Coordinates of C-alpha atoms in Angstrom, one line a residue:
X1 CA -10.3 -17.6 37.8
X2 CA -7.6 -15.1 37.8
X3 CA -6.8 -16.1 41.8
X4 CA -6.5 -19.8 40.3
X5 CA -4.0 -17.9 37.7
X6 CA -2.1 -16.2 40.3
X7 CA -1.4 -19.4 42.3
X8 CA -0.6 -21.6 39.1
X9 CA 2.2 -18.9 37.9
X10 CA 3.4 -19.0 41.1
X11 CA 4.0 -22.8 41.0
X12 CA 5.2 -22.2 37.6
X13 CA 8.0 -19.7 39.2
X14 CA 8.3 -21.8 41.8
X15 CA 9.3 -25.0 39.2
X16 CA 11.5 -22.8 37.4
X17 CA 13.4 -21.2 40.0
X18 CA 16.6 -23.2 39.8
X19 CA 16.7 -23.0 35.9
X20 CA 16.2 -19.1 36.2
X21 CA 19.1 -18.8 39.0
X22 CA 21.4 -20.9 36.8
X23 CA 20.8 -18.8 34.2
X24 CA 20.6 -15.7 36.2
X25 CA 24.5 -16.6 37.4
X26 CA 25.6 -18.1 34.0
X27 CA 24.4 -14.8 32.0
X28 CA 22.6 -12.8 33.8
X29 CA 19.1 -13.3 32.9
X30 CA 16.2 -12.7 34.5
X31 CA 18.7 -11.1 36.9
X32 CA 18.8 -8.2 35.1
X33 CA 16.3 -5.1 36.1
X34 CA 14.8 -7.7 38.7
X35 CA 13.4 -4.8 40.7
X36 CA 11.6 -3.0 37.4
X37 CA 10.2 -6.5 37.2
X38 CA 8.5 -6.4 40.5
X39 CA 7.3 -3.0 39.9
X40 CA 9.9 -0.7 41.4
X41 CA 11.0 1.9 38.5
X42 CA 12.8 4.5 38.6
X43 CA 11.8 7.9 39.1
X44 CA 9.6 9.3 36.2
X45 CA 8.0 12.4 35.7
X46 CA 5.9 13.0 32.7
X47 CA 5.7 16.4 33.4
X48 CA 1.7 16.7 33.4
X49 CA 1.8 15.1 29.4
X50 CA -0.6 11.7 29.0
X51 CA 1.5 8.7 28.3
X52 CA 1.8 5.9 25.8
X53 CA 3.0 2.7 27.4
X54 CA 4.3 0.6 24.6
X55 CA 5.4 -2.8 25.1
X56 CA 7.9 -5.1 23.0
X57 CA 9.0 -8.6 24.3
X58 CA 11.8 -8.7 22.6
X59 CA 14.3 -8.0 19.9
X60 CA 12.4 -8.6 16.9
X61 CA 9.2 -6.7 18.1
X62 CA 11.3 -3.7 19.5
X63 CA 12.9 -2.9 16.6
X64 CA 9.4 -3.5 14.4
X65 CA 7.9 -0.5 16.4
X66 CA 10.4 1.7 16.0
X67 CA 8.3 3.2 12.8
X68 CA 5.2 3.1 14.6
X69 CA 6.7 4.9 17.7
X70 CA 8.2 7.6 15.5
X71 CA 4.7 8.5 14.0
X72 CA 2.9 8.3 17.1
X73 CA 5.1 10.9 18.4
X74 CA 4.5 12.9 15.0
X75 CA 0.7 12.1 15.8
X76 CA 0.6 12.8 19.4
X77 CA 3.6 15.4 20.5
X78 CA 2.0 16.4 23.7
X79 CA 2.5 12.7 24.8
X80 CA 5.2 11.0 26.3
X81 CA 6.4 7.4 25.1
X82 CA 7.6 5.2 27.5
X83 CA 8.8 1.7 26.2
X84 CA 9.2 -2.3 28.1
X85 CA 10.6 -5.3 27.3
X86 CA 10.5 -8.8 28.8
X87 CA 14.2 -10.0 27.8
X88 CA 17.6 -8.8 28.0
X89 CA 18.2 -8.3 24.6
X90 CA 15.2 -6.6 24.1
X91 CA 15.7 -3.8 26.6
X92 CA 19.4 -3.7 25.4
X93 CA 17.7 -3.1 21.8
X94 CA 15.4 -0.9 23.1
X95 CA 17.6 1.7 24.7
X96 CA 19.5 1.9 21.3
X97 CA 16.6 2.2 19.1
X98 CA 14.3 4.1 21.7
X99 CA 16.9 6.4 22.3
X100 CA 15.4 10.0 21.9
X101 CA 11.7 9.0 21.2
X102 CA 10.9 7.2 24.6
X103 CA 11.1 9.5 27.9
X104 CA 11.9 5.7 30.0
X105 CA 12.7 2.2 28.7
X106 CA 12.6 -0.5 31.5
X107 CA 11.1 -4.3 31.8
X108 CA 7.9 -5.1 31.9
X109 CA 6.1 -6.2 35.2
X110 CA 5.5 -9.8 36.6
X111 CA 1.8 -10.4 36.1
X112 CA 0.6 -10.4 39.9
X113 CA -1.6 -8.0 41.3
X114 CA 0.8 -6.2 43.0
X115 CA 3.9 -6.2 40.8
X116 CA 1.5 -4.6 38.5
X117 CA -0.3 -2.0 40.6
X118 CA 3.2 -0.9 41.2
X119 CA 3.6 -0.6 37.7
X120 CA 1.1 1.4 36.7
X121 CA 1.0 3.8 39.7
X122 CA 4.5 4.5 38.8
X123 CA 3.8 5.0 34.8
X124 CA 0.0 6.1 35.3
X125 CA -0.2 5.6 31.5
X126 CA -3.2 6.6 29.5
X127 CA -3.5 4.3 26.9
X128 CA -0.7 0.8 26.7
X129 CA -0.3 -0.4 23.0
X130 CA 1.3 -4.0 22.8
X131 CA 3.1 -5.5 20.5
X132 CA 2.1 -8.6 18.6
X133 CA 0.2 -11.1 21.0
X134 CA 1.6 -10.8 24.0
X135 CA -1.3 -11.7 26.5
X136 CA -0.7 -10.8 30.2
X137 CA -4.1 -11.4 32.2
X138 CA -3.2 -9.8 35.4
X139 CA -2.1 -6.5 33.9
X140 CA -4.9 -6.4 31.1
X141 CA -7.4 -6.6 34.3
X142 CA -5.7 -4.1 36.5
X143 CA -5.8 -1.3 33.4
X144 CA -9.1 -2.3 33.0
X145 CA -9.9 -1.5 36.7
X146 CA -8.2 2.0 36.0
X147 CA -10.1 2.9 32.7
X148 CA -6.9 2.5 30.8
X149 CA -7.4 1.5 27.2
X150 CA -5.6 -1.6 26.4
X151 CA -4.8 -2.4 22.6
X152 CA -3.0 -5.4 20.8
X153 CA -1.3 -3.5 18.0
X154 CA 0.4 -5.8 14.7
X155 CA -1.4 -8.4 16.2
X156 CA -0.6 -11.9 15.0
X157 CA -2.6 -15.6 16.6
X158 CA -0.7 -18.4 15.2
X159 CA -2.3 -21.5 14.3
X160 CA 0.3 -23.3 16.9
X161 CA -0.8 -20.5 19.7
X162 CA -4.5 -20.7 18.8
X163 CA -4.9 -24.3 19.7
X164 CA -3.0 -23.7 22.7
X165 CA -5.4 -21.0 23.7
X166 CA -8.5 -23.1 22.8
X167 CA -7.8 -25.7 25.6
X168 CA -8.3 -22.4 27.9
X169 CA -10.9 -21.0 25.7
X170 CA -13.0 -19.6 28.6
X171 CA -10.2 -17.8 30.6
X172 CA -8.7 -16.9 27.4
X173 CA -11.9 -14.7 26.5
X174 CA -12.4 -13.0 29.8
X175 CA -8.2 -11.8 29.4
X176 CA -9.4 -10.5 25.9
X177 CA -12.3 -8.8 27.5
X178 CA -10.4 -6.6 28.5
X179 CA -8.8 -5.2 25.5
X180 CA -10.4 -2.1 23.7
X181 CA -8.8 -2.5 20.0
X182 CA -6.9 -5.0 18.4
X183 CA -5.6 -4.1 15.4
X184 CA -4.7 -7.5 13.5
X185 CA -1.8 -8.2 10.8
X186 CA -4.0 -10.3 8.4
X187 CA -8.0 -11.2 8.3
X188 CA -7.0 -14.8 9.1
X189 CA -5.7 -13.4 12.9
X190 CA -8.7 -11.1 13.1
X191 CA -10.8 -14.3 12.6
X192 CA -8.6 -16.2 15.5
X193 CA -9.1 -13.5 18.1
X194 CA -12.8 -13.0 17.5
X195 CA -13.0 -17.1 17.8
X196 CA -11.0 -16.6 21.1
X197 CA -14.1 -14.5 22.4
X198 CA -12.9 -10.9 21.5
X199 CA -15.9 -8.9 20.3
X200 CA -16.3 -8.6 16.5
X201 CA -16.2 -4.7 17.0
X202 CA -13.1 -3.8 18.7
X203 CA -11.0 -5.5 16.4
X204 CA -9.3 -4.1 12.7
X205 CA -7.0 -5.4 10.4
X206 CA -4.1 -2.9 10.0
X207 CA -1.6 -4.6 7.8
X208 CA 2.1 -5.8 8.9
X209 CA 3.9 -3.1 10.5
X210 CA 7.1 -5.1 10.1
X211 CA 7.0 -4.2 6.2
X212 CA 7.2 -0.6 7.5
X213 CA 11.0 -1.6 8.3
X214 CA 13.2 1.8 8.4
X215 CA 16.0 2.2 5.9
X216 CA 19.3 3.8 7.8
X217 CA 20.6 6.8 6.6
X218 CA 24.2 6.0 7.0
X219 CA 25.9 3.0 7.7
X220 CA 29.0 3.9 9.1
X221 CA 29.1 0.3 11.2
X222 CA 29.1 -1.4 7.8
X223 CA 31.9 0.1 6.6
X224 CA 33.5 -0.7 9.7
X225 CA 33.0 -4.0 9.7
X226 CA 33.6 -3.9 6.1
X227 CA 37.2 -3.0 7.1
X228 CA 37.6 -4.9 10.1
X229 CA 37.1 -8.1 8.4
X230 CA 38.2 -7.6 4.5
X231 CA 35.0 -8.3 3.1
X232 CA 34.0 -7.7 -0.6
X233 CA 37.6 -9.0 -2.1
X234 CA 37.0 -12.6 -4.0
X235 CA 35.5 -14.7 -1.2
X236 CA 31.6 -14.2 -0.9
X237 CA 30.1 -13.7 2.3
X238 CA 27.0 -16.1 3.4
X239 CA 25.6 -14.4 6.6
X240 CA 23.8 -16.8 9.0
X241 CA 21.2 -14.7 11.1
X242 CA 19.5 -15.4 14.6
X243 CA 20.8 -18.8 14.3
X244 CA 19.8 -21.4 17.0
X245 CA 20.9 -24.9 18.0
X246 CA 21.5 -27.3 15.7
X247 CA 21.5 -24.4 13.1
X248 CA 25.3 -23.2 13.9
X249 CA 26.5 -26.9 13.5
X250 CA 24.0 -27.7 10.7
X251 CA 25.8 -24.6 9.3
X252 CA 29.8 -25.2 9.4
X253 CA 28.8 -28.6 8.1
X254 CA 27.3 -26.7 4.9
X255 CA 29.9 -24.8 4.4
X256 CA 32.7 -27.9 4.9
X257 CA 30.7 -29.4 2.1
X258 CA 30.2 -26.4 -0.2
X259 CA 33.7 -26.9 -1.4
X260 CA 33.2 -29.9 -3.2
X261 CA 29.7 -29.3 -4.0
X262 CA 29.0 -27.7 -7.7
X263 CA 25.8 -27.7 -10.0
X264 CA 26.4 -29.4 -13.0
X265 CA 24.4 -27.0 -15.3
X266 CA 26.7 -24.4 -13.7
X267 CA 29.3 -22.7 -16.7
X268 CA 33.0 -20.9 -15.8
X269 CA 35.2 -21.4 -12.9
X270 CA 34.0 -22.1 -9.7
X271 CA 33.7 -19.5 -7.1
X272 CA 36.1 -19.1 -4.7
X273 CA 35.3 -20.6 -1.2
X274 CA 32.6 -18.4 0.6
X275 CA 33.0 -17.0 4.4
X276 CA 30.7 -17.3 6.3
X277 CA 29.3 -15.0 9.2
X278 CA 27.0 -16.2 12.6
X279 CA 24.8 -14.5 14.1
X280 CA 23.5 -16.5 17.0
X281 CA 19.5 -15.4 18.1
X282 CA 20.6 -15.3 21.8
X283 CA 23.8 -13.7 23.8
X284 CA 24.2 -17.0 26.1
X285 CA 25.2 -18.8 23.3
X286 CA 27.9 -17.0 22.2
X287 CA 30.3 -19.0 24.6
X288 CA 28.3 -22.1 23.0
X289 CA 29.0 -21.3 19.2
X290 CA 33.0 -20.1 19.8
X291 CA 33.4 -23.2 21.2
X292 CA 31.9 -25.1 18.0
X293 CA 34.1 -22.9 16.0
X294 CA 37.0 -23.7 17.8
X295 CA 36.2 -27.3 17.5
X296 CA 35.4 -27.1 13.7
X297 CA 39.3 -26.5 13.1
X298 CA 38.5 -23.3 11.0
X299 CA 39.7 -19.7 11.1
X300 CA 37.3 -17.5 12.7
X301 CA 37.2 -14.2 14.2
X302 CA 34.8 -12.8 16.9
X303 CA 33.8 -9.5 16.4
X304 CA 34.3 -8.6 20.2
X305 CA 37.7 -9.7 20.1
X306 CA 40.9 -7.2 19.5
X307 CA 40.9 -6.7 15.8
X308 CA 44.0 -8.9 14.3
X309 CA 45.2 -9.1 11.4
X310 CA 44.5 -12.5 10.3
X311 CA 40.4 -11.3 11.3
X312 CA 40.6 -10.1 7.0
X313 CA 41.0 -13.7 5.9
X314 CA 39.1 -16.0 8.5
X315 CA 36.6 -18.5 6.8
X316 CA 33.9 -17.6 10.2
X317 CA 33.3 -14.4 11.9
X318 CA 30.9 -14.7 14.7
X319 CA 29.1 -11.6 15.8
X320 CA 28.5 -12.1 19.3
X321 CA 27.5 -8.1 19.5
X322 CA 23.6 -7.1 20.0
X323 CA 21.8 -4.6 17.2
X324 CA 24.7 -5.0 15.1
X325 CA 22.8 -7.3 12.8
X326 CA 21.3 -5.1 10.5
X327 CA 24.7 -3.3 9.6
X328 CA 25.7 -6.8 8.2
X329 CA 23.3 -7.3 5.5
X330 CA 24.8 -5.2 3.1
X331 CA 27.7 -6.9 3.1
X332 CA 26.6 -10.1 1.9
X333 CA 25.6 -12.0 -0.9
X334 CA 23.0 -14.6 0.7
X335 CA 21.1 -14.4 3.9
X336 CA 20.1 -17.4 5.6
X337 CA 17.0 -16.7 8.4
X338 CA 17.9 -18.7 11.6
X339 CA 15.1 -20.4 13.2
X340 CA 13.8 -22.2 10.5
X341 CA 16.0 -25.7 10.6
X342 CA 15.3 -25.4 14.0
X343 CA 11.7 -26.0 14.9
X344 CA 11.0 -22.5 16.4
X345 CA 9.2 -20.6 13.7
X346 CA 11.8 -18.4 12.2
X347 CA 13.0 -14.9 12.2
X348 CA 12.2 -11.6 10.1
X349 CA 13.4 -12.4 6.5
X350 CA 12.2 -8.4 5.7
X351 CA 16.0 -7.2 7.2
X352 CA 17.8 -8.6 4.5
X353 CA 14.9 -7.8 1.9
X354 CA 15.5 -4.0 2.3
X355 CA 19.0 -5.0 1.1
X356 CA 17.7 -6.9 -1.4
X357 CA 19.9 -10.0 -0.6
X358 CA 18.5 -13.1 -1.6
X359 CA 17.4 -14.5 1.5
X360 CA 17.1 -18.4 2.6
X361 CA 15.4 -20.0 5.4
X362 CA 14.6 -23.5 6.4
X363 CA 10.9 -24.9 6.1
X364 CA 9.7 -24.2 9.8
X365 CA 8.6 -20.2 8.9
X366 CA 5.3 -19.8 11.1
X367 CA 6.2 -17.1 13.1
X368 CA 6.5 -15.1 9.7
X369 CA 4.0 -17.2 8.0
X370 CA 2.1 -14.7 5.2
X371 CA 5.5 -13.0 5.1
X372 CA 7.0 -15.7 4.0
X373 CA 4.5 -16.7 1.7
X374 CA 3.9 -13.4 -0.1
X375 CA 8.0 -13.4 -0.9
X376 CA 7.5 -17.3 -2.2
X377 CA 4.3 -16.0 -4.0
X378 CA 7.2 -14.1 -6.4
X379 CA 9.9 -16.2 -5.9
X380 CA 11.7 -14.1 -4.0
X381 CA 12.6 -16.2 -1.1
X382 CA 14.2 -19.8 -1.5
X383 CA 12.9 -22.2 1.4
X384 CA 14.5 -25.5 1.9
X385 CA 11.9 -28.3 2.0
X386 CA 11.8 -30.5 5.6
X387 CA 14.8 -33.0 5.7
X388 CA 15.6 -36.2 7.7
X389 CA 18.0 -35.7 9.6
X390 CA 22.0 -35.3 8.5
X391 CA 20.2 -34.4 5.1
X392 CA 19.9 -30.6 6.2
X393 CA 23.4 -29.5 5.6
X394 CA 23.9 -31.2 2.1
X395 CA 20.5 -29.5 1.0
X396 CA 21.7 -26.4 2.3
X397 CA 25.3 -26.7 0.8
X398 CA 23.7 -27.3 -2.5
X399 CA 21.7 -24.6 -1.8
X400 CA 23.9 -21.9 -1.0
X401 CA 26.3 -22.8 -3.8
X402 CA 24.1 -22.6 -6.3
X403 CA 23.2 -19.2 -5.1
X404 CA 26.7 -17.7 -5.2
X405 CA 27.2 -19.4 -8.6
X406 CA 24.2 -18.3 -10.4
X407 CA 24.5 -14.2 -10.0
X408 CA 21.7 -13.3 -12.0
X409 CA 19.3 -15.9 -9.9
X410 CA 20.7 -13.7 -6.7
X411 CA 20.4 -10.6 -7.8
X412 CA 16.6 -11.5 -9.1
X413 CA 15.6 -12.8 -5.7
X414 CA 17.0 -9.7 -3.8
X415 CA 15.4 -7.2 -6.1
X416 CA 11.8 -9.3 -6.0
X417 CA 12.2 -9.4 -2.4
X418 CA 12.4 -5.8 -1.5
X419 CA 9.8 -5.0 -4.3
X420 CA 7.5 -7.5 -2.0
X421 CA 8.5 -5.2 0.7
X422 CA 7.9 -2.0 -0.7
X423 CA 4.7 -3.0 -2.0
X424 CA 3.2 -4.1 1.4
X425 CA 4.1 -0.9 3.5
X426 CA 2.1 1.3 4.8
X427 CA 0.2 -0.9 8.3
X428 CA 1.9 1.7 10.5
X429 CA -0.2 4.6 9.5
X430 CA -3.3 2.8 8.9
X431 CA -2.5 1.5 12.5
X432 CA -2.3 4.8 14.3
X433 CA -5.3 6.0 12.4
X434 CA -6.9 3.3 14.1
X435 CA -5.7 3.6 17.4
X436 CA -6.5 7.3 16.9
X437 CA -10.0 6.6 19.4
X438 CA -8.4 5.6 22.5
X439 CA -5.6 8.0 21.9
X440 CA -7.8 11.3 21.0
X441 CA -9.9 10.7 23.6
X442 CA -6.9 11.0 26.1
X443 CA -7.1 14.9 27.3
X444 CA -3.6 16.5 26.2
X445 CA -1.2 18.5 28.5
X446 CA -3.1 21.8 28.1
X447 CA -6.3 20.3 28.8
X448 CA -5.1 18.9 31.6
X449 CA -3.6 21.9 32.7
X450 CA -7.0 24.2 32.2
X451 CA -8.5 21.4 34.1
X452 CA -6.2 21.5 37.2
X453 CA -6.4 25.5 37.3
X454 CA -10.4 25.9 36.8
X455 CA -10.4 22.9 40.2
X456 CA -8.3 25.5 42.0
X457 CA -10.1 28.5 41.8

């Protein structure tokens, strides 16, 4: 079965080659790290400590574990961390928030046998924690060959990805045979893995570790940018986050409209025009989206640019910047949570809840889906119901402007929304207290020191 694997990923690679090499010349991806890919890292020398192999696809899980790395460390001091990713933003995030925690940050392996084996003769890790549901059959089997414990950790089965692994049921539960823990966000996951085929006893529900989110101690990037681009005078600021296509154009047509667009119920002058900032989810489209703007007729200012003058009054800034996101938050007075007009399952709407901004997405939120629910639960989230189509930027005009118009209804959602937050931490300790038997049962750096010495004499 896992032969029949290895040959259909390779047709898969095979059928994707000239997409990959176009994007490989257009932006680099996949490009990037190609040899940590196939194995080849670079030297690493743990210096007789056991090591944690954590692993993040991407952006949003990287910086979700950076709590849980910090108290594994505080757990576990005689262990090193070493962190992957599988995209180029994520290993970009990585090094940043990684930095001083993990002893290597690289890209994960391609799952064949040998790719792998290179992998993990290089790293030798001890135990490899992995982030949300990221199921990689080769790899889980070769670390079970080696006795290295395997564990899911804030693991999440959507219902969209558990029907997609029921039409491979079989295969499926052999790959999660070879897990030792998973520790679960939410009972109804538990319930999805164990219907997958992994045994009722190595699985735990921990809690969300993304509720866990850290709150910076300084923010000296927000003031900056708070300079930069003259926000917080008259004109509120509507920041677009992880935005995908047709979400950019969806919203410049929004905000086109929000200047004739006015609830009648609504008392006192009318607020000045907004500004609006995009973030786009993915650094390839950054060309894409500058172009729109430039097309829309609008002032607008790209954050990588010089800084000009005229950068204080643009109606658009578009921050084509990676990990910059989070300084941005404070600075606005609505949120809207890309990937949610688009049909891809949204982003993390907790970011902008630890500002307490009120936060809007559009109606497709599974990715996030009890998150999402627990903020609607106290009306701390405002989710626009599914439209036809040229319907979605009117709804979301009318939206938005009633939110900048009605200041107590703002400020309400923000403050409900981080109370939601605040309320639901606490998943990354009960997460390394669970880990806490594959991980004590690793023998520390003076253990495996005595040991080495006693085999000597």
């Amino acid at each position: 079965m896992y032969f029949l694997y290895s040959i259909l990923l390779g047709i898969g690679v095979a059928a994707l080659l000239p997409r990959f090499l176009l994007n490989a010349a257009r932006h680099g991806k996949y490009a990037a790290g190609f040899g940590e890919r196939a194995g080849g890292l670079p030297p690493f020398d743990a210096g007789g400590r056991p090591v944690i192999w954590l692993h993040c696809v991407s952006v949003g899980e990287a910086q979700a574990a950076r709590p849980l790395a910090a108290a594994l460390l505080e757990e576990y001091p005689r262990h090193a961390l070493v962190v992957s990713t599988t995209t180029l933003t994520g290993q970009r995030v990585a090094r940043e928030v990684f930095k001083g925690q993990a002893a290597l940050v690289f890209y994960f392996p391609f799952d064949w046998a040998w790719s792998v084996r290179r992998a993990l003769r290089a790293i030798r890790p001890s135990a490899v924690l992995v982030m949300e549901t990221e199921l990689w059959p080769r790899f889980f089997r070769e670390c079970g060959r080696r006795g290295v414990p395997v564990a899911l950790v804030n693991g999440r089965v959507s219902e969209k990805s558990y029907g997609r692994y029921g039409l491979i049921r079989p295969f499926i539960r052999r790959v999660l045979g070879d897990l030792s823990l998973a520790v679960a966000q939410s009972e109804a996951d538990a319930a999805r893995l164990v219907a997958l085929g992994l045994a009722p006893e190595r699985v735990r529900v921990g809690g969300n570790i993304k509720f866990d989110i850290e709150e910076p101690a300084a923010r000296p990037l927000t003031e900056e940018l708070r300079r930069r681009f003259g926000v917080g005078g008259k004109r509120p600021l509507v920041v677009a986050a992880s935005t995908h296509a047709p979400e950019e154009r969806v919203l410049l047509e929004a905000f086109e409209l929000m200047a004739g667009v006015r609830d009648a119920s609504a008392k006192g002058p009318a607020p000045a025009r907004p500004r609006l900032l995009i973030a786009p989810r993915h650094p390839e489209r950054f060309g894409e989206v500058a172009a729109l703007l430039t097309a829309s007729g609008l002032s607008w200012a790209r954050r990588t640019a010089e800084p000009r003058a005229s950068d204080t009054g643009c109606d658009v800034i578009l921050l084509d910047s990676i990990g910059e996101l989070r300084a941005v938050y404070p600075l606005a007075e609505v949120v809207f949570v890309g990937g949610s007009i688009a049909p891809v399952g949204g982003h993390n709407v907790l970011e902008p809840a630890l500002d307490a901004r009120a936060v809007v997405t559009g109606p497709h939120t599974s990715n996030f889906k009890a998150i999402v629910a627990a903020l609607l639960e106290r009306d701390a989230l405002v989710q626009l119901p599914h439209a036809e189509d040229g319907q979605a930027a009117p709804l979301l005009a009318r939206t938005l402007r009633e939110l900048l118009e009605d200041e107590a209804k703002r400020r309400r959602a923000g403050r409900l929304a981080r109370a939601v937050l605040e309320e639901n931490r606490g998943a990354t300790a009960r997460t390394v207290e669970m880990l806490a038997p594959i991980l004590r049962r690793v023998p520390d750096a003076r253990r495996q020191a005595t040991v080495k010495t006693v085999t000597n004499i």
